[in-house]
Short mmCIF file of C-alpha atoms in Angstrom, two decimals:
data_model
loop_
_atom_site.label_atom_id
_atom_site.label_comp_id
_atom_site.label_asym_id
_atom_site.label_seq_id
_atom_site.Cartn_x
_atom_site.Cartn_y
_atom_site.Cartn_z
CA UNK A 1 -149.03 -136.69 68.59
CA UNK A 2 -146.38 -138.24 66.30
CA UNK A 3 -142.90 -139.09 67.57
CA UNK A 4 -139.83 -138.39 65.43
CA UNK A 5 -138.04 -141.76 65.39
CA UNK A 6 -134.83 -140.22 63.96
CA UNK A 7 -134.48 -137.96 67.01
CA UNK A 8 -135.11 -140.86 69.35
CA UNK A 9 -132.49 -143.01 67.61
CA UNK A 10 -129.98 -140.13 67.69
CA UNK A 11 -130.51 -139.64 71.43
CA UNK A 12 -130.16 -143.37 72.03
CA UNK A 13 -126.92 -143.51 70.03
CA UNK A 14 -125.53 -140.46 71.89
CA UNK A 15 -126.36 -142.07 75.26
CA UNK A 16 -124.74 -145.36 74.22
CA UNK A 17 -121.62 -143.57 73.01
CA UNK A 18 -121.38 -141.66 76.30
CA UNK A 19 -121.60 -144.88 78.32
CA UNK A 20 -118.92 -146.53 76.17
CA UNK A 21 -116.60 -143.52 76.60
CA UNK A 22 -117.17 -143.59 80.34
CA UNK A 23 -116.33 -147.30 80.52
CA UNK A 24 -113.15 -146.70 78.51
CA UNK A 25 -112.14 -143.93 80.91
CA UNK A 26 -112.62 -146.20 83.93
CA UNK A 27 -110.62 -148.95 82.21
CA UNK A 28 -107.83 -146.47 81.46
CA UNK A 29 -107.87 -145.33 85.09
CA UNK A 30 -107.57 -148.95 86.27
CA UNK A 31 -104.66 -149.67 83.89
CA UNK A 32 -102.86 -146.51 84.97
CA UNK A 33 -103.40 -147.11 88.68
CA UNK A 34 -102.31 -150.78 88.55
CA UNK A 35 -98.60 -150.15 87.90
CA UNK A 36 -98.64 -147.21 90.30
CA UNK A 37 -100.00 -149.43 93.06
CA UNK A 38 -97.13 -151.89 92.58
CA UNK A 39 -94.55 -149.17 91.96
CA UNK A 40 -94.41 -148.17 95.63
CA UNK A 41 -93.39 -150.58 98.39
CA UNK A 42 -92.55 -150.66 102.10
CA UNK A 43 -89.61 -152.46 103.71
CA UNK A 44 -89.99 -154.04 106.22
CA UNK A 45 -93.75 -154.70 106.28
CA UNK A 46 -93.96 -154.80 110.09
CA UNK A 47 -92.18 -154.05 113.35
CA UNK A 48 -92.60 -156.28 116.43
CA UNK A 49 -91.94 -154.87 119.90
CA UNK A 50 -91.64 -156.93 123.10
CA UNK A 51 -92.83 -154.72 125.93
CA UNK A 52 -90.94 -156.88 128.47
CA UNK A 53 -87.66 -155.79 126.88
CA UNK A 54 -88.42 -152.08 126.46
CA UNK A 55 -91.27 -149.59 126.69
CA UNK A 56 -89.52 -147.07 124.44
CA UNK A 57 -88.61 -147.82 120.86
CA UNK A 58 -87.15 -145.78 117.98
CA UNK A 59 -87.50 -147.26 114.52
CA UNK A 60 -87.81 -146.63 110.82
CA UNK A 61 -89.03 -148.21 107.59
CA UNK A 62 -88.32 -147.54 103.93
CA UNK A 63 -90.71 -146.42 101.22
CA UNK A 64 -89.43 -147.84 97.93
CA UNK A 65 -89.64 -146.10 94.53
CA UNK A 66 -89.56 -149.15 92.27
CA UNK A 67 -90.36 -147.29 89.02
CA UNK A 68 -88.04 -144.34 89.63
CA UNK A 69 -90.60 -141.60 89.24
CA UNK A 70 -91.39 -138.34 90.98
CA UNK A 71 -94.14 -138.46 93.58
CA UNK A 72 -95.02 -137.51 97.15
CA UNK A 73 -96.59 -139.42 100.04
CA UNK A 74 -98.25 -138.41 103.29
CA UNK A 75 -97.82 -140.52 106.45
CA UNK A 76 -100.34 -141.00 109.30
CA UNK A 77 -101.14 -143.51 112.07
CA UNK A 78 -104.18 -145.62 113.03
CA UNK A 79 -105.10 -148.50 115.33
CA UNK A 80 -105.56 -149.28 119.02
CA UNK A 81 -101.93 -148.45 119.99
CA UNK A 82 -101.66 -145.36 117.76
CA UNK A 83 -101.85 -143.02 120.76
CA UNK A 84 -98.40 -144.25 121.84
CA UNK A 85 -96.89 -143.85 118.34
CA UNK A 86 -95.14 -140.62 117.26
CA UNK A 87 -94.12 -139.90 113.66
CA UNK A 88 -90.83 -138.17 113.03
CA UNK A 89 -91.55 -138.17 109.30
CA UNK A 90 -94.99 -137.10 108.07
CA UNK A 91 -94.33 -136.79 104.34
CA UNK A 92 -91.78 -137.82 101.72
CA UNK A 93 -90.95 -136.32 98.30
CA UNK A 94 -89.33 -138.58 95.72
CA UNK A 95 -87.23 -137.66 92.74
CA UNK A 96 -86.86 -140.02 89.82
CA UNK A 97 -83.35 -141.04 90.96
CA UNK A 98 -84.48 -141.85 94.55
CA UNK A 99 -84.54 -145.60 95.12
CA UNK A 100 -86.03 -145.37 98.64
CA UNK A 101 -86.56 -142.91 101.45
CA UNK A 102 -86.81 -143.68 105.16
CA UNK A 103 -89.56 -142.67 107.57
CA UNK A 104 -88.76 -142.53 111.28
CA UNK A 105 -91.09 -143.11 114.23
CA UNK A 106 -91.01 -143.52 118.01
CA UNK A 107 -93.09 -145.60 120.39
CA UNK A 108 -93.48 -144.83 124.09
CA UNK A 109 -95.55 -147.53 125.79
CA UNK A 110 -97.36 -147.23 129.14
CA UNK A 111 -96.23 -149.32 132.10
CA UNK A 112 -99.16 -151.69 131.83
CA UNK A 113 -99.68 -153.46 128.51
CA UNK A 114 -102.51 -155.98 127.94
CA UNK A 115 -101.26 -159.57 127.53
CA UNK A 116 -100.81 -160.76 123.98
CA UNK A 117 -100.66 -158.75 120.77
CA UNK A 118 -101.83 -155.15 120.33
CA UNK A 119 -101.45 -153.36 117.02
CA UNK A 120 -101.11 -150.02 115.27
CA UNK A 121 -100.43 -149.11 111.63
CA UNK A 122 -98.39 -146.41 109.92
CA UNK A 123 -100.30 -145.49 106.75
CA UNK A 124 -98.48 -144.25 103.66
CA UNK A 125 -100.83 -142.49 101.25
CA UNK A 126 -99.91 -141.35 97.76
CA UNK A 127 -101.93 -138.63 96.06
CA UNK A 128 -102.06 -138.22 92.29
CA UNK A 129 -102.86 -134.54 91.90
CA UNK A 130 -105.31 -133.12 89.44
CA UNK A 131 -108.27 -130.84 89.05
CA UNK A 132 -111.26 -130.56 86.82
CA UNK A 133 -111.53 -133.55 84.48
CA UNK A 134 -108.06 -134.95 85.23
CA UNK A 135 -107.62 -138.38 86.81
CA UNK A 136 -106.65 -138.69 90.49
CA UNK A 137 -106.16 -141.73 92.65
CA UNK A 138 -104.75 -142.93 95.99
CA UNK A 139 -102.54 -145.80 96.94
CA UNK A 140 -102.46 -146.96 100.58
CA UNK A 141 -99.57 -148.93 102.06
CA UNK A 142 -99.27 -149.86 105.71
CA UNK A 143 -96.38 -150.61 108.03
CA UNK A 144 -97.77 -152.70 110.88
CA UNK A 145 -96.65 -152.24 114.48
CA UNK A 146 -97.14 -155.27 116.74
CA UNK A 147 -96.74 -154.80 120.49
CA UNK A 148 -96.50 -158.00 122.52
CA UNK A 149 -97.49 -157.61 126.14
CA UNK A 150 -96.19 -160.10 128.74
CA UNK A 151 -98.36 -162.97 129.94
CA UNK A 152 -98.75 -163.38 133.71
CA UNK A 153 -97.88 -166.60 135.53
CA UNK A 154 -101.43 -167.90 135.03
CA UNK A 155 -103.26 -166.96 131.84
CA UNK A 156 -105.50 -168.77 129.38
CA UNK A 157 -106.90 -167.85 125.98
CA UNK A 158 -110.34 -169.23 125.11
CA UNK A 159 -112.34 -169.64 121.91
CA UNK A 160 -115.98 -170.74 121.67
CA UNK A 161 -117.59 -172.98 119.07
CA UNK A 162 -120.98 -174.69 118.69
CA UNK A 163 -121.91 -177.79 116.68
CA UNK A 164 -125.28 -179.39 116.02
CA UNK A 165 -124.98 -183.14 116.53
CA UNK A 166 -128.34 -184.72 115.80
CA UNK A 167 -130.57 -184.14 118.82
CA UNK A 168 -127.80 -182.38 120.74
CA UNK A 169 -125.94 -179.08 120.44
CA UNK A 170 -122.30 -179.31 121.48
CA UNK A 171 -120.76 -176.37 123.35
CA UNK A 172 -116.99 -176.34 122.86
CA UNK A 173 -114.45 -174.24 124.75
CA UNK A 174 -110.98 -174.27 123.20
CA UNK A 175 -108.55 -173.38 125.99
CA UNK A 176 -104.83 -172.57 125.55
CA UNK A 177 -102.45 -172.05 128.49
CA UNK A 178 -100.31 -169.02 127.57
CA UNK A 179 -99.09 -168.36 131.10
CA UNK A 180 -95.74 -169.22 132.63
CA UNK A 181 -97.04 -172.00 134.88
CA UNK A 182 -98.89 -175.29 134.49
CA UNK A 183 -102.54 -175.21 135.54
CA UNK A 184 -103.98 -177.90 137.79
CA UNK A 185 -107.70 -177.39 137.26
CA UNK A 186 -109.42 -175.81 134.23
CA UNK A 187 -113.16 -175.86 133.57
CA UNK A 188 -115.69 -173.92 131.45
CA UNK A 189 -119.30 -173.23 132.48
CA UNK A 190 -121.79 -172.21 129.77
CA UNK A 191 -124.80 -169.97 130.48
CA UNK A 192 -127.63 -169.54 127.94
CA UNK A 193 -131.38 -168.85 127.97
CA UNK A 194 -133.47 -171.35 125.98
CA UNK A 195 -136.52 -170.67 123.77
CA UNK A 196 -138.70 -170.27 126.89
CA UNK A 197 -136.18 -167.76 128.31
CA UNK A 198 -135.31 -170.25 131.05
CA UNK A 199 -131.64 -170.28 132.09
CA UNK A 200 -129.61 -173.34 131.14
CA UNK A 201 -126.25 -173.95 132.83
CA UNK A 202 -123.83 -176.67 131.71
CA UNK A 203 -120.32 -177.44 132.92
CA UNK A 204 -117.50 -179.20 131.10
CA UNK A 205 -115.22 -181.71 132.75
CA UNK A 206 -112.32 -180.45 134.85
CA UNK A 207 -108.82 -180.95 133.48
CA UNK A 208 -105.20 -179.93 133.97
CA UNK A 209 -103.40 -177.81 131.37
CA UNK A 210 -99.64 -177.67 130.95
CA UNK A 211 -97.84 -174.54 129.78
CA UNK A 212 -98.52 -173.88 126.05
CA UNK A 213 -100.98 -176.82 125.99
CA UNK A 214 -104.31 -176.61 124.14
CA UNK A 215 -107.45 -178.62 124.96
CA UNK A 216 -111.11 -178.77 123.90
CA UNK A 217 -113.60 -178.76 126.78
CA UNK A 218 -117.03 -179.97 125.66
CA UNK A 219 -120.58 -180.28 126.98
CA UNK A 220 -124.00 -180.35 125.30
CA UNK A 221 -127.69 -179.42 125.56
CA UNK A 222 -130.76 -180.95 123.85
CA UNK A 223 -131.55 -179.35 120.47
CA UNK A 224 -135.26 -179.24 121.42
CA UNK A 225 -134.52 -176.52 124.01
CA UNK A 226 -133.91 -174.04 121.19
CA UNK A 227 -136.03 -172.75 118.35
CA UNK A 228 -134.69 -171.20 115.16
CA UNK A 229 -132.81 -168.09 116.15
CA UNK A 230 -129.93 -166.41 117.93
CA UNK A 231 -129.00 -167.12 121.53
CA UNK A 232 -126.36 -165.27 123.54
CA UNK A 233 -123.98 -167.70 125.25
CA UNK A 234 -121.68 -166.70 128.09
CA UNK A 235 -118.75 -169.01 128.86
CA UNK A 236 -116.86 -168.60 132.14
CA UNK A 237 -113.56 -170.47 132.22
CA UNK A 238 -111.99 -170.94 135.64
CA UNK A 239 -108.31 -171.83 135.91
CA UNK A 240 -106.99 -172.52 139.41
CA UNK A 241 -108.03 -169.42 141.38
CA UNK A 242 -108.82 -167.15 138.38
CA UNK A 243 -111.46 -166.89 135.68
CA UNK A 244 -112.12 -165.36 132.27
CA UNK A 245 -115.49 -164.75 130.56
CA UNK A 246 -116.24 -164.82 126.85
CA UNK A 247 -119.57 -164.36 125.03
CA UNK A 248 -120.64 -165.54 121.59
CA UNK A 249 -123.91 -165.84 119.68
CA UNK A 250 -125.26 -169.34 119.11
CA UNK A 251 -127.07 -169.62 115.76
CA UNK A 252 -129.64 -172.42 115.62
CA UNK A 253 -130.98 -173.15 112.15
CA UNK A 254 -131.28 -170.40 109.55
CA UNK A 255 -133.44 -167.25 109.37
CA UNK A 256 -136.67 -168.17 107.62
CA UNK A 257 -139.73 -166.26 106.40
CA UNK A 258 -142.83 -168.11 105.17
CA UNK A 259 -145.85 -166.90 103.21
CA UNK A 260 -148.86 -168.17 105.16
CA UNK A 261 -151.71 -166.55 103.20
CA UNK A 262 -152.50 -165.18 99.75
CA UNK A 263 -155.93 -164.32 98.34
CA UNK A 264 -157.77 -167.17 96.60
CA UNK A 265 -160.07 -165.12 94.34
CA UNK A 266 -159.77 -161.94 92.28
CA UNK A 267 -162.02 -160.05 89.87
CA UNK A 268 -160.99 -160.26 86.23
CA UNK A 269 -160.54 -157.07 84.17
CA UNK A 270 -160.13 -154.89 87.28
CA UNK A 271 -157.51 -153.60 89.73
CA UNK A 272 -157.74 -155.76 92.85
CA UNK A 273 -156.45 -155.29 96.36
CA UNK A 274 -154.49 -158.31 97.55
CA UNK A 275 -153.30 -159.48 100.97
CA UNK A 276 -150.15 -161.49 101.63
CA UNK A 277 -149.09 -162.66 105.12
CA UNK A 278 -145.41 -163.15 106.00
CA UNK A 279 -144.34 -165.14 109.09
CA UNK A 280 -140.86 -164.60 110.55
CA UNK A 281 -139.85 -167.96 112.05
CA UNK A 282 -136.55 -166.51 113.39
CA UNK A 283 -136.46 -165.23 116.98
CA UNK A 284 -134.93 -161.89 115.95
CA UNK A 285 -136.14 -159.14 113.64
CA UNK A 286 -135.49 -159.65 109.93
CA UNK A 287 -135.18 -156.44 107.96
CA UNK A 288 -136.00 -155.54 104.36
CA UNK A 289 -138.23 -158.52 103.52
CA UNK A 290 -139.89 -158.38 100.10
CA UNK A 291 -141.47 -160.82 97.66
CA UNK A 292 -140.86 -161.27 93.93
CA UNK A 293 -143.99 -162.62 92.22
CA UNK A 294 -144.39 -164.31 88.84
CA UNK A 295 -147.91 -164.78 87.49
CA UNK A 296 -148.42 -167.75 85.20
CA UNK A 297 -151.33 -168.95 83.06
CA UNK A 298 -151.12 -172.50 81.70
CA UNK A 299 -147.43 -172.65 82.76
CA UNK A 300 -146.64 -169.50 80.77
CA UNK A 301 -145.35 -166.37 82.49
CA UNK A 302 -147.68 -163.47 81.77
CA UNK A 303 -146.83 -160.95 84.51
CA UNK A 304 -144.40 -160.18 87.33
CA UNK A 305 -144.17 -157.68 90.17
CA UNK A 306 -142.34 -157.01 93.45
CA UNK A 307 -143.99 -156.17 96.76
CA UNK A 308 -142.87 -153.37 99.01
CA UNK A 309 -140.30 -154.28 101.66
CA UNK A 310 -140.89 -154.36 105.41
CA UNK A 311 -139.20 -155.33 108.69
CA UNK A 312 -140.71 -158.25 110.62
CA UNK A 313 -140.09 -158.66 114.38
CA UNK A 314 -138.94 -162.03 115.67
CA UNK A 315 -141.55 -164.83 115.54
CA UNK A 316 -144.21 -162.37 114.36
CA UNK A 317 -146.43 -162.06 111.29
CA UNK A 318 -146.96 -159.02 109.08
CA UNK A 319 -149.37 -158.46 106.22
CA UNK A 320 -148.61 -156.75 102.92
CA UNK A 321 -151.70 -155.15 101.36
CA UNK A 322 -151.30 -153.69 97.91
CA UNK A 323 -152.94 -153.61 94.48
CA UNK A 324 -152.80 -156.11 91.61
CA UNK A 325 -153.62 -154.90 88.11
CA UNK A 326 -155.84 -157.54 86.46
CA UNK A 327 -157.27 -155.33 83.73
CA UNK A 328 -155.75 -157.63 81.08
CA UNK A 329 -156.50 -160.94 82.79
CA UNK A 330 -159.36 -163.12 81.63
CA UNK A 331 -161.35 -165.33 84.00
CA UNK A 332 -159.62 -168.59 84.89
CA UNK A 333 -157.07 -170.15 87.19
CA UNK A 334 -153.60 -168.62 87.60
CA UNK A 335 -150.43 -169.68 89.38
CA UNK A 336 -148.50 -167.23 91.56
CA UNK A 337 -144.88 -168.28 92.09
CA UNK A 338 -143.40 -166.23 94.93
CA UNK A 339 -139.82 -165.84 96.14
CA UNK A 340 -139.32 -164.31 99.59
CA UNK A 341 -136.13 -162.23 99.76
CA UNK A 342 -134.23 -161.00 102.81
CA UNK A 343 -130.66 -160.58 104.02
CA UNK A 344 -129.47 -163.51 106.14
CA UNK A 345 -126.35 -162.44 108.03
CA UNK A 346 -124.02 -161.93 105.03
CA UNK A 347 -126.04 -163.14 102.05
CA UNK A 348 -129.39 -162.67 100.41
CA UNK A 349 -131.69 -165.61 101.16
CA UNK A 350 -134.59 -166.63 98.95
CA UNK A 351 -137.41 -169.09 99.62
CA UNK A 352 -140.08 -169.98 97.04
CA UNK A 353 -143.84 -170.59 97.41
CA UNK A 354 -146.60 -171.41 94.93
CA UNK A 355 -150.25 -170.33 95.26
CA UNK A 356 -153.22 -171.10 93.01
CA UNK A 357 -155.75 -168.28 92.60
CA UNK A 358 -158.77 -167.81 90.39
CA UNK A 359 -159.93 -164.73 88.49
CA UNK A 360 -163.73 -164.52 88.28
CA UNK A 361 -166.37 -162.14 87.01
CA UNK A 362 -167.97 -159.97 89.67
CA UNK A 363 -171.20 -161.97 89.46
CA UNK A 364 -169.40 -165.28 89.87
CA UNK A 365 -167.37 -163.93 92.79
CA UNK A 366 -170.58 -162.85 94.54
CA UNK A 367 -171.97 -166.36 94.08
CA UNK A 368 -168.80 -167.84 95.57
CA UNK A 369 -169.07 -165.48 98.54
CA UNK A 370 -172.73 -166.35 99.06
CA UNK A 371 -171.90 -170.06 98.87
CA UNK A 372 -169.22 -169.66 101.51
CA UNK A 373 -171.63 -167.79 103.76
CA UNK A 374 -174.19 -170.60 103.42
CA UNK A 375 -171.60 -173.21 104.30
CA UNK A 376 -170.51 -171.17 107.30
CA UNK A 377 -174.03 -170.77 108.64
CA UNK A 378 -175.27 -174.34 108.03
CA UNK A 379 -173.50 -175.89 111.02
CA UNK A 380 -174.89 -173.16 113.22
CA UNK A 381 -178.46 -173.88 112.06
CA UNK A 382 -178.03 -177.61 112.66
CA UNK A 383 -176.58 -176.97 116.08
CA UNK A 384 -179.47 -174.67 116.95
CA UNK A 385 -182.02 -177.31 115.83
CA UNK A 386 -180.36 -179.99 117.91
CA UNK A 387 -180.33 -177.68 120.90
CA UNK A 388 -183.99 -176.91 120.42
CA UNK A 389 -184.80 -180.64 120.22
CA UNK A 390 -182.82 -181.24 123.38
CA UNK A 391 -184.66 -178.43 125.18
CA UNK A 392 -188.06 -179.74 124.00
CA UNK A 393 -187.25 -183.24 125.31
CA UNK A 394 -186.30 -181.87 128.71
CA UNK A 395 -189.53 -179.88 128.86
CA UNK A 396 -191.63 -183.00 128.03
CA UNK A 397 -189.95 -185.01 130.80
CA UNK A 398 -190.54 -182.17 133.24
CA UNK A 399 -194.24 -182.01 132.28
CA UNK A 400 -194.58 -185.79 132.76
CA UNK A 401 -193.08 -185.59 136.25
CA UNK A 402 -195.31 -182.65 137.05
CA UNK A 403 -198.42 -184.62 135.85
CA UNK A 404 -197.47 -187.67 137.92
CA UNK A 405 -196.91 -185.50 140.98
CA UNK A 406 -200.21 -183.67 140.58
CA UNK A 407 -202.07 -186.98 139.97
CA UNK A 408 -200.62 -188.56 143.11
CA UNK A 409 -201.46 -185.48 145.16
CA UNK A 410 -205.05 -185.45 143.85
CA UNK A 411 -205.50 -189.15 144.58
CA UNK A 412 -204.24 -188.65 148.14
CA UNK A 413 -206.64 -185.74 148.76
CA UNK A 414 -209.58 -187.74 147.40
CA UNK A 415 -208.66 -190.74 149.52
CA UNK A 416 -208.49 -188.58 152.69
CA UNK A 417 -211.87 -187.08 151.86
CA UNK A 418 -213.52 -190.51 151.55
CA UNK A 419 -212.06 -191.69 154.90
CA UNK A 420 -212.60 -188.45 156.84
CA UNK A 421 -215.01 -190.11 159.36
CA UNK A 422 -212.41 -192.71 160.31
CA UNK A 423 -209.86 -189.93 160.94
CA UNK A 424 -212.44 -187.96 163.01
CA UNK A 425 -213.50 -191.01 165.13
CA UNK A 426 -209.92 -192.20 165.49
CA UNK A 427 -210.80 -195.49 163.80
CA UNK A 428 -208.51 -195.12 160.84
CA UNK A 429 -207.71 -198.66 159.73
CA UNK A 430 -204.05 -199.63 159.85
#
């Protein structure tokens, strides 16, 4: 069946033109939205409330029309303290001659506020109307509400960090005294299970901590207690008669997946089934692991493929079994360059491996298999022969002892028979 090349070229040109038009539309949208995003502003950007001074607060902020245009905005709230925030203004409508419009809100805080900063946000959202093929967009601006709760007389803030230092892993507790009093005795105790799931407990030194003072409390554990992986660390900081607990994940090394096996031989000119073993050296599951493979002959790339992806449990091995098309591959040696891909925390990791495999004719492959079988059975035959020789030697020794015993017994019987008269007359010579 013949293919009309003119029609194909026309379709290709139409598709290319459509893509170009689409890219131009997106670029136009970006250029239009850019000035709109900067045309609207909020003054001030945040409001800070000290709960010690008041639990009720009435405030406002201004939405600025920098480009003097007509538009409307909707106003909503979000964040951990949003339940205590009430909007008096939920939408604003600007005329071209409006420089700025105010939005009012109220905050009614509960009697008990957690120490430190708690936040909420007032969100201003602008809609560019449109329907059908018209362009629409949204601009989000936020007015931040910061509520500062009072610190008690004794209060510390802690942060955890870990550092590999040669054969040791340092456990660091950064402690800040945010309370109203000096602290006489501060100490952090770390709890973690090692690679054998045995609990390890380490304490830092004890120290005093003045008001607003910051100190680093440090201890360490041997690196050999941990394998590659993630370990949950709990840090309990005691300060005078109180304590605070913080947990953080200790990462030792990097997630790593190795290829431990790939087939050595394939049949040329045929579709072959291959096996590839992947070992997860991390102590947690690694998801979406796959391998990119380049096939080379005499250092020249002749083929490439990607395996299916799979999830591998921590410190476990999984096998990928699939098919390799070798219908166009002549007998000979080939190089398989493999890159293992997986997501490591926030980035895609890649580790490379190289395997040498040989494509053979079916007859040659059968000979190789037979040769391997012979090599595998030869030690068994030799061992059996040695065992048989050992058994034969033992049997010979046993027969010799049996012959000596029977000879001695026969000699004794013959001797008694010759001297029977002496035994009967009681004249047996001594």
